[in-house]
Each structure stands twice: as structure tokens, then as C-alpha cells.
Amino acid sequence: EDTCIGREHYLKKNYVELHRTGIPMADEIIESVFEEYPLRAHIASTYLNEMRQAFTNIRASLRPGGHLVLVTADNTLVGRPFQTTRYLQQLLQDELGLVKILELVDPIPSRALLTKRKGRSEAVIKHETISVFTSR
């Protein structure tokens, strides 16, 4: 089964229970959203958990001194700031032992190339972060 990280369509049975990520700051927001918007909470927790698995697979294939380049942008989760960049960097550094050697912030001046979100996102993404990590 092919999996697309960041999808938004799940069967209701998949999100009747709260799923945590083990990232305290992210879990706090996900838990606060769950009671009223369980699907949105599930989308966020599934995204972070699937990114953890993808990073684990990437980490296993990196040679010592190898590099991983990550491009991220922060968003909102039902009106709450959701610091995607920080959460993913934390996974890479704290859990997988990669070392961040560079971080660049790139402003997004034009909306023309962005995918339409059909009104589901309240926030306009104003910049993206490019992070470079190395393995030891």
C-alpha cells in the first residue's frame, strides 16, 4: 500500500482515539484540538509519526558525514500555531542524533505557486525554513 504523508482523508474508525507523537509541544496542541476536532488532531499526529518513520529510514541509509536537507513551513492547527519546523527538527536531532549545521529562512513573496487548500488552512505561509543536518 502506497502512503502519502500529509493526507487528509481517514475513516472515522482511525481517529476515535487520540494518537500522540511523543513530541511534548506538539502533543499539547493535538490534545487540545482532539475533543472538538478529532480528525484534525489525527491528521497532525499521523503526519508527525509518519515523518518520524521516514526520518528513521533515511537515517539508516546515511553514511557518517552524510547530509539531509529538510524544507519545512509552520502552519496552524484549528487556529493554534503548529510549529512543524521545530517538531521535525526535534525528531532529527533529539531522537535520531543528527546535527543541524545550517538553517536558512526563505520568504515566500508570491502565492501564485502555492497549492489551493480549499479554505481548510487559516494561515498564510509567509516563509519556509531550509535546514541541513549531518550524521555523525
Coordinates of C-alpha atoms in Angstrom, one line a residue:
E1 CA 0.0 0.0 0.0
D2 CA 1.4 3.4 -1.0
T3 CA 1.3 6.0 1.7
C4 CA 1.3 9.7 1.1
I5 CA 2.5 11.7 4.2
G6 CA 0.2 14.6 4.9
R7 CA -3.0 13.2 3.6
E8 CA -6.3 14.4 5.0
H9 CA -8.8 11.6 4.3
Y10 CA -9.2 8.9 7.0
L11 CA -12.0 6.6 8.0
K12 CA -13.7 7.7 11.2
K13 CA -12.6 4.5 13.0
N14 CA -9.0 5.7 12.6
Y15 CA -9.5 8.8 14.7
V16 CA -11.9 7.8 17.5
E17 CA -8.9 7.6 19.8
L18 CA -6.2 10.2 20.4
H19 CA -2.8 9.3 18.9
R20 CA 0.2 11.0 20.5
T21 CA 3.6 11.8 18.8
G22 CA 5.9 11.8 21.8
I23 CA 6.8 15.4 21.0
P24 CA 5.5 17.2 24.1
M25 CA 4.9 20.6 22.5
A26 CA 3.1 19.0 19.5
D27 CA 1.1 16.6 21.7
E28 CA -0.2 19.5 23.9
I29 CA -1.7 21.2 20.8
I30 CA -3.0 17.9 19.3
E31 CA -4.7 17.0 22.6
S32 CA -6.3 20.4 22.9
V33 CA -7.8 20.0 19.4
F34 CA -8.9 16.4 19.8
E35 CA -12.1 16.8 21.8
E36 CA -13.7 19.2 19.3
Y37 CA -11.9 18.2 16.0
P38 CA -10.6 14.6 16.3
L39 CA -10.0 14.3 12.5
R40 CA -7.7 17.4 12.5
A41 CA -5.8 16.1 15.6
H42 CA -5.4 12.7 13.8
I43 CA -4.1 14.4 10.7
A44 CA -1.4 16.3 12.6
S45 CA -0.3 13.3 14.8
T46 CA -0.3 10.9 11.9
Y47 CA 1.9 13.4 9.9
L48 CA 4.5 13.7 12.6
N49 CA 4.5 9.9 13.3
E50 CA 4.9 9.1 9.6
M51 CA 7.7 11.7 9.3
R52 CA 9.4 10.0 12.2
Q53 CA 9.3 6.7 10.4
A54 CA 10.6 8.3 7.1
F55 CA 13.4 10.0 9.0
T56 CA 14.3 6.7 10.7
N57 CA 14.6 5.1 7.3
I58 CA 16.6 8.0 5.9
R59 CA 18.9 8.0 8.9
A60 CA 19.6 4.3 8.5
S61 CA 20.8 5.0 4.9
L62 CA 23.0 8.0 5.7
R63 CA 26.8 7.4 5.9
P64 CA 28.8 9.1 8.6
G65 CA 29.1 12.7 7.4
G66 CA 26.1 12.3 5.1
H67 CA 23.6 15.2 4.8
L68 CA 19.9 15.5 4.9
V69 CA 18.2 18.7 3.6
L70 CA 14.7 19.5 5.0
V71 CA 12.4 22.2 3.7
T72 CA 9.5 23.0 6.1
A73 CA 7.0 25.6 6.9
D74 CA 4.9 26.2 10.1
N75 CA 1.2 26.2 10.0
T76 CA -1.9 26.3 12.2
L77 CA -4.0 23.5 13.7
V78 CA -7.5 24.7 14.2
G79 CA -6.3 28.3 14.9
R80 CA -3.4 27.2 17.1
P81 CA 0.2 27.8 15.9
F82 CA 1.7 24.5 14.9
Q83 CA 5.5 24.7 14.7
T84 CA 6.1 22.0 12.2
T85 CA 9.7 23.0 11.6
R86 CA 10.6 22.8 15.3
Y87 CA 8.8 19.5 15.8
L88 CA 10.6 17.9 12.8
Q89 CA 14.0 19.3 13.8
Q90 CA 13.5 17.9 17.3
L91 CA 12.9 14.4 15.8
L92 CA 16.0 14.6 13.7
Q93 CA 18.2 16.0 16.5
D94 CA 16.9 14.5 19.7
E95 CA 15.7 11.1 18.6
L96 CA 17.9 10.3 15.6
G97 CA 21.1 12.1 16.6
L98 CA 21.6 14.3 13.5
V99 CA 23.3 17.6 13.9
K100 CA 21.9 20.8 12.4
I101 CA 24.7 22.6 10.6
L102 CA 22.7 25.2 8.7
E103 CA 19.3 26.9 8.8
L104 CA 18.0 29.4 6.3
V105 CA 14.7 31.2 6.2
D106 CA 13.3 31.9 2.8
P107 CA 10.4 34.4 2.5
I108 CA 7.6 33.3 0.1
P109 CA 6.7 36.6 -1.7
S110 CA 4.2 35.2 -4.1
R111 CA 1.1 33.0 -3.5
A112 CA 0.9 32.1 -7.2
L113 CA 2.7 28.7 -6.9
L114 CA 1.0 27.5 -3.7
T115 CA -1.5 24.7 -3.8
K116 CA -5.0 25.7 -3.0
R117 CA -6.1 24.3 0.4
K118 CA -9.9 24.8 -0.2
G119 CA -10.2 27.1 2.8
R120 CA -9.0 24.5 5.3
S121 CA -6.0 26.5 6.4
E122 CA -6.5 29.8 8.2
A123 CA -2.8 30.8 8.0
V124 CA -0.9 32.1 5.0
I125 CA 2.6 30.6 5.0
K126 CA 5.0 33.5 4.8
H127 CA 8.3 31.7 4.8
E128 CA 9.9 28.3 4.6
T129 CA 12.9 27.0 6.5
I130 CA 15.7 25.1 4.9
S131 CA 17.6 23.0 7.4
V132 CA 20.7 21.0 6.7
F133 CA 21.6 18.1 9.0
T134 CA 24.6 15.8 9.1
S135 CA 25.1 12.4 10.6
R136 CA 28.0 11.7 12.9

